[in-house]
Coordinates of C-alpha atoms in Angstrom, one line a residue:
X1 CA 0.0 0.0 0.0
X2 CA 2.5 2.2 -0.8
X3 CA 1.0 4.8 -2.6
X4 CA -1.9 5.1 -0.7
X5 CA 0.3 5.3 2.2
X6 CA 1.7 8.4 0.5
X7 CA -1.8 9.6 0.1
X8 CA -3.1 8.9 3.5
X9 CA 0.1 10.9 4.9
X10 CA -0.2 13.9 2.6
X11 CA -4.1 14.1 3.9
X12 CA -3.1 13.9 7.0
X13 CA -0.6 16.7 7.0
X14 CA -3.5 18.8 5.2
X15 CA -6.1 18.6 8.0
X16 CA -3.2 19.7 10.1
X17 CA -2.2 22.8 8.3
X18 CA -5.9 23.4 7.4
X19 CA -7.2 22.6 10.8
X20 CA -10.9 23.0 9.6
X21 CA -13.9 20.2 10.2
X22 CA -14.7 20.5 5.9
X23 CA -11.4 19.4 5.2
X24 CA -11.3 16.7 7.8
X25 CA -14.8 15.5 7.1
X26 CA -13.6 14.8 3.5
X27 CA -10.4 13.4 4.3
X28 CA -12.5 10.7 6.8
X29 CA -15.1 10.2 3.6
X30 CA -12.5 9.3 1.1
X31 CA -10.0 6.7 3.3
X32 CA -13.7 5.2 4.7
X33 CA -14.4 4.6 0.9
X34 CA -10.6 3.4 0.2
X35 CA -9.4 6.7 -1.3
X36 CA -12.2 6.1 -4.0
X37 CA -11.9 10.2 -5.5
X38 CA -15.6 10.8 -5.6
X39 CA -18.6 12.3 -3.9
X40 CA -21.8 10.6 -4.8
X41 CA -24.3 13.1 -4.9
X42 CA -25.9 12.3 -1.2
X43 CA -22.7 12.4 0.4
X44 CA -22.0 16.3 -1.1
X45 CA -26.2 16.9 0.5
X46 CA -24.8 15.7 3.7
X47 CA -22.0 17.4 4.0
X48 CA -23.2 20.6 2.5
X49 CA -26.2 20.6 5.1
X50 CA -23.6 20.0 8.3
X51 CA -21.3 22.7 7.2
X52 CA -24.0 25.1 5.3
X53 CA -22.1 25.1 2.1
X54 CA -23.6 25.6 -1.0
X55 CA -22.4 22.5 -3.3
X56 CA -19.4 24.8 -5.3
X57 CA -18.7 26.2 -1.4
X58 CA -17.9 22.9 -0.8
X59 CA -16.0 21.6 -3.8
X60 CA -13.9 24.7 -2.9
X61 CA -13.2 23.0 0.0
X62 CA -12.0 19.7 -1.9
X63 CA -9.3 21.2 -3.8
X64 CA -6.7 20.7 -1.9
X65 CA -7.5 17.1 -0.7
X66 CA -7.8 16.4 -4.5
X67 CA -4.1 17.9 -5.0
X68 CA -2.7 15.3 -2.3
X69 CA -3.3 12.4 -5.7
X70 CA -1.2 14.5 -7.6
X71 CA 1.6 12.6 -8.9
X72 CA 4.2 15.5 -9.9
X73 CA 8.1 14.2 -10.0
X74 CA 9.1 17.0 -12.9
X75 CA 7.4 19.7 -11.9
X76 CA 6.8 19.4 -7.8
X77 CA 3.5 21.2 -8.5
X78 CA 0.3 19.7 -7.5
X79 CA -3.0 20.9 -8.7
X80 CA -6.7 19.6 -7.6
X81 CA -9.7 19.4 -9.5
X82 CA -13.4 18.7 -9.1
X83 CA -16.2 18.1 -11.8
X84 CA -19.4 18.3 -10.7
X85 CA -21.7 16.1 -12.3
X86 CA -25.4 17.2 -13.7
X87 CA -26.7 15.6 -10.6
X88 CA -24.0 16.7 -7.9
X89 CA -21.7 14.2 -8.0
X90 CA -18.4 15.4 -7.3
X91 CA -15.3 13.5 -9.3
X92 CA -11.8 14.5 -8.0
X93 CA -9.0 15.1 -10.5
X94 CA -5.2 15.7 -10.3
X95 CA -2.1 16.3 -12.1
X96 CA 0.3 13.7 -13.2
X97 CA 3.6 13.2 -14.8
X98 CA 5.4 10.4 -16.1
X99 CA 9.4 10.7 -15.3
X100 CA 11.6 9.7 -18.8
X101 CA 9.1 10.2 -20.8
X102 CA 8.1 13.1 -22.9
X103 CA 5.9 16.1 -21.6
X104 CA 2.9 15.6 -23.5
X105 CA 2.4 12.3 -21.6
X106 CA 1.2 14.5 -19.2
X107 CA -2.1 14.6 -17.5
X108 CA -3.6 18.2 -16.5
X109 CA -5.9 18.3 -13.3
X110 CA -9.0 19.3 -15.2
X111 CA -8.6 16.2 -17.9
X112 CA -8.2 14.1 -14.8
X113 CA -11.5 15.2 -13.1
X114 CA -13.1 14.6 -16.5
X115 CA -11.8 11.5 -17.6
X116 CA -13.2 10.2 -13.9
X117 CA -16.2 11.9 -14.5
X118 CA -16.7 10.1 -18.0
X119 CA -15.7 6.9 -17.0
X120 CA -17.8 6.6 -14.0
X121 CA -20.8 7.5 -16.6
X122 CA -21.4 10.8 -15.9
X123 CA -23.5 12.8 -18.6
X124 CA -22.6 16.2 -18.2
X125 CA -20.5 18.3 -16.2
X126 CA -22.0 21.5 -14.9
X127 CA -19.1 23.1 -12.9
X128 CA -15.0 22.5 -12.6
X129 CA -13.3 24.0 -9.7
X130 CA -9.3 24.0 -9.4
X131 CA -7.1 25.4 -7.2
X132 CA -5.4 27.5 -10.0
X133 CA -6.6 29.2 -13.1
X134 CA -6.6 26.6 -15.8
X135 CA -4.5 27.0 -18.5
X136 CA -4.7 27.2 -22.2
X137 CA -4.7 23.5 -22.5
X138 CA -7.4 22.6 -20.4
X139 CA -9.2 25.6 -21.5
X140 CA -9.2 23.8 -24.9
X141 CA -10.0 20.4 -23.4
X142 CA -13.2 21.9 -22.0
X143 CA -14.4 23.8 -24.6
X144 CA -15.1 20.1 -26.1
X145 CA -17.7 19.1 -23.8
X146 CA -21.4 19.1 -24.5
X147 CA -21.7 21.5 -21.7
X148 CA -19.6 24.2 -22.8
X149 CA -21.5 26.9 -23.4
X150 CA -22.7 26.5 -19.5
X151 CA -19.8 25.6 -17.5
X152 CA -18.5 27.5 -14.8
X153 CA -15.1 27.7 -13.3
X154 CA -14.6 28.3 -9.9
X155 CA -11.4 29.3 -8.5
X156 CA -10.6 29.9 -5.0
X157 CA -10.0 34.0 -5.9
X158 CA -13.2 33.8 -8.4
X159 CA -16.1 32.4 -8.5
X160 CA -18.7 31.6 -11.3
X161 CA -17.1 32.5 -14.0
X162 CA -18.4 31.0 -17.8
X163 CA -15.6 29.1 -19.5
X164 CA -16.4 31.5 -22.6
X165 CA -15.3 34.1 -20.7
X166 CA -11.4 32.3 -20.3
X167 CA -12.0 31.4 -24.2
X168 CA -13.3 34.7 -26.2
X169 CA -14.3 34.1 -30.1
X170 CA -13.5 30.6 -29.3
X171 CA -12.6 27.4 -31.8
X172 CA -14.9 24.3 -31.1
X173 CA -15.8 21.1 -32.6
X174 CA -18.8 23.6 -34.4
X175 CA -16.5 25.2 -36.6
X176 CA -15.2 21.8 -37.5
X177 CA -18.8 20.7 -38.3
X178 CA -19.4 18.5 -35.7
X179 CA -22.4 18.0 -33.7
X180 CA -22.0 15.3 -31.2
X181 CA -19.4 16.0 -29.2
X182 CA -17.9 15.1 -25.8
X183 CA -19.8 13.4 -23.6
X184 CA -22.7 13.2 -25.5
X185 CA -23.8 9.7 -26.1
X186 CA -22.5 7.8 -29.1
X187 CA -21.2 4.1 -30.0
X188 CA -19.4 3.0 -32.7
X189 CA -19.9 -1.1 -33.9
X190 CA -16.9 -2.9 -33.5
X191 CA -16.3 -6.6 -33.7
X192 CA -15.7 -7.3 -30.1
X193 CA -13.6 -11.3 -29.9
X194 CA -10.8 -12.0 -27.9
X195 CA -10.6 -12.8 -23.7
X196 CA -12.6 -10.7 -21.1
X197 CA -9.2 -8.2 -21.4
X198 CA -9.9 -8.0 -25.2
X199 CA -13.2 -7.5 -25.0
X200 CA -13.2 -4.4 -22.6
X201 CA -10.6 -2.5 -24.4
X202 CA -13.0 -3.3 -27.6
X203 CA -16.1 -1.9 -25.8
X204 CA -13.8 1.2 -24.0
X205 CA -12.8 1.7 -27.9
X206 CA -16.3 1.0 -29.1
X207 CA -17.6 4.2 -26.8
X208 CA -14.7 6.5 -27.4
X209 CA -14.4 9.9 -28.9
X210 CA -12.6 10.8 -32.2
X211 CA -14.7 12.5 -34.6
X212 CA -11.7 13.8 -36.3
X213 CA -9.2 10.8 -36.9
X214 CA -12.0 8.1 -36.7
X215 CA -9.3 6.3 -34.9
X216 CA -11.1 4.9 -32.1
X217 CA -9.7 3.5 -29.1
X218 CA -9.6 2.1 -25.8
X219 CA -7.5 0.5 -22.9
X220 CA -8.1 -2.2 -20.8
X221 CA -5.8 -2.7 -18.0
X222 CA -5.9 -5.6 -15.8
X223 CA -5.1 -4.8 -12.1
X224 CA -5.5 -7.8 -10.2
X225 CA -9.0 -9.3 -10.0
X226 CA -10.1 -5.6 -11.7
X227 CA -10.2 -4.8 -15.0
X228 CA -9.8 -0.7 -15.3
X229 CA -10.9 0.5 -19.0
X230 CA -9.9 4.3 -20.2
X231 CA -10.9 6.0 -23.5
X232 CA -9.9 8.1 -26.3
X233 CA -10.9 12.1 -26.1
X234 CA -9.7 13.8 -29.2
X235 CA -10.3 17.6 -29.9
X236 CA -10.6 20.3 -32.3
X237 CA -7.2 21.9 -31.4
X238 CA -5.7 18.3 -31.7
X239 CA -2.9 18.8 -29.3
X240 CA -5.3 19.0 -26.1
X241 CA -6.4 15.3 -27.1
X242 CA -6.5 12.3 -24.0
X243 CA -4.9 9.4 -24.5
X244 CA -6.8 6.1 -23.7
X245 CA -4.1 5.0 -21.5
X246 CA -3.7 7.9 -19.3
X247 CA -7.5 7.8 -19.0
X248 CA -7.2 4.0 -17.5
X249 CA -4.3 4.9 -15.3
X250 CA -5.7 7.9 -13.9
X251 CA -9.1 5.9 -13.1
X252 CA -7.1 3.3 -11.6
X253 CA -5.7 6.0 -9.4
X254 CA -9.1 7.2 -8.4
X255 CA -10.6 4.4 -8.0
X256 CA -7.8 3.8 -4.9
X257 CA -6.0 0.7 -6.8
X258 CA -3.1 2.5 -7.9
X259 CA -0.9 0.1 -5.6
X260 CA -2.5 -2.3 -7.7
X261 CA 0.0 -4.1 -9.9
X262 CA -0.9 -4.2 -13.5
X263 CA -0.2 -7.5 -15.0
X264 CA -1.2 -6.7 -18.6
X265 CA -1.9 -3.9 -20.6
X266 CA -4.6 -3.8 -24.0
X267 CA -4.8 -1.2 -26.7
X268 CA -7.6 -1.5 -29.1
X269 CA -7.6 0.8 -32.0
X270 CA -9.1 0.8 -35.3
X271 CA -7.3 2.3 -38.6
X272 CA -7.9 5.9 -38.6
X273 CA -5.8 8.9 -40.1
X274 CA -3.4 8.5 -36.8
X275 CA -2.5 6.3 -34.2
X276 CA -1.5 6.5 -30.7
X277 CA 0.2 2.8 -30.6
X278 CA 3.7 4.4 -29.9
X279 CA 3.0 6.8 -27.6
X280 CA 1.4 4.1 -25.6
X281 CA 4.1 1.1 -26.1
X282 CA 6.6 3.2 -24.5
X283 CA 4.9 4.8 -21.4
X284 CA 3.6 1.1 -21.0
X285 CA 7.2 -0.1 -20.8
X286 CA 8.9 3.0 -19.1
X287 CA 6.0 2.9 -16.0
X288 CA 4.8 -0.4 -15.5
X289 CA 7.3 -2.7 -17.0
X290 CA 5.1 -4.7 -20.1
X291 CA 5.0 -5.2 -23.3
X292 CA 1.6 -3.7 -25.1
X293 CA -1.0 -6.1 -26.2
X294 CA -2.0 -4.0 -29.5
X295 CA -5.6 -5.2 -31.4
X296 CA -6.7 -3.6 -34.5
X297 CA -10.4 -3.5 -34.3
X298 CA -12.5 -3.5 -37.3
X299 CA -16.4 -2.4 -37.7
X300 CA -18.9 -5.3 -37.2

């Protein structure tokens, strides 16, 4: 339990230099659930009723706990996220950074809230809240969601601010003619064969999002008795585009299995204009020591 050790200390050094009952309330939530980085809906109620917060109030509050999953071993910088759900539900996200590898392995704060919230089968994400103002990047990555013209950001200096107003005369998957866009539902037929590890990476790729490339694809990781699945997230800029295989380690993370071993990794990934078999060969090699199990996936 290593990591989660490292976890459980860095909360605990928070409540002390907080020394408030929100942050300790949601420090004793999240170890009670096994470091699982959400809030289900009736949990935020609770909590918001005993501290008389209103549900942002609160997710202001969160920040910082969400910070202490940051993985950071470049930049020593760790930044918290929340995404709050359509129904309340508050998904955590954090920062992470792959040592020996390049920098656009990377994983922003923002992505990682969303990715959780996506995963976890959220709909549509009504508010973000961060501990720092997001940058361009992740202003990009947002302005891809089916929600964008609505979401708010909420920073602990500022408070309901539109994303549009961080992104004037903005470029969207609109001016690029497309119409269903992130997190909107959509499913493309594959052919889905192989073991149960095959088959999820299939359905993950099945249920990604890549109206530009049409290069569809998803991850299946096994970590012990779990399998932990993550998804493709292209965008309209291109370069603010989510990998499939950060999206499974950074639910594995948030799922509190990150001390987890994982014994095999699966890309699925059917023949678009790109590929992102490369990229995720050598981050599979450089952080958990495997060999990728690669399937090209064809339409049923």
């Amino acid at each position: 339990m290593v990591f989660n050790s490292a976890i459980l200390a860095r909360f605990e050094k928070l409540v002390v230099e907080k020394n408030d009952e929100v942050t300790q309330a949601v420090v004793e939530q999240l170890v009670n659930q096994g470091f699982h980085g959400q809030l289900k809906a009736e949990i935020v109620q609770q909590l918001c009723r005993k501290f008389n917060l209103s549900s942002v109030e609160l997710a202001l509050g969160c920040i910082s706990v969400a910070a202490c999953y940051a993985i950071t071993p470049v930049s020593a910088f760790n930044v918290g996220a929340v995404a709050i759900g359509k129904n309340g539900d508050f998904y955590f996200g954090a920062n992470q950074e792959f040592s020996g590898e390049c920098i656009q392995q990377s994983v922003h704060a923002e992505q990682s809230a969303i990715s959780h919230a996506w995963l976890a089968g959220e709909s549509l994400i009504t508010d973000v809240v961060v501990n720092y103002t997001p940058c361009g990047h992740c202003r990009q990555f947002m302005n891809e969601l089916n929600s964008s013209t609505s979401l708010k950001v909420h920073l602990p200096h500022s408070q309901n601010n539109l994303l549009q107003s961080y992104l004037p005369d903005s470029f969207g998957p609109k001016n690029l003619g497309i119409e269903k866009v992130l997190f909107d539902e959509q499913l493309q037929s594959f052919e889905v064969k192989g073991d149960k590890l095959e088959q999820a990476a299939i359905q993950a790729a099945a249920s990604s999002y890549a109206p530009y490339s049409r290069a569809f694809s998803g991850v299946a990781l096994q970590v012990g008795e779990h399998i932990i699945c993550g998804k493709y997230m292209e965008n309209a800029a291109f370069n603010p585009t989510f990998l499939p295989l950060q999206s499974a380690l950074n639910y594995r993370l948030f799922l509190g299995l990150a001390d987890i071993p994982v014994s095999r990794a699966v890309l699925a990934e059917s023949q678009g204009t790109l590929s992102s078999k490369a990229i995720t060969v050598s981050l599979v090699k450089s952080l958990l020591g495997l060999e990728l199990e690669y399937i090209s996936i064809q339409t049923a």
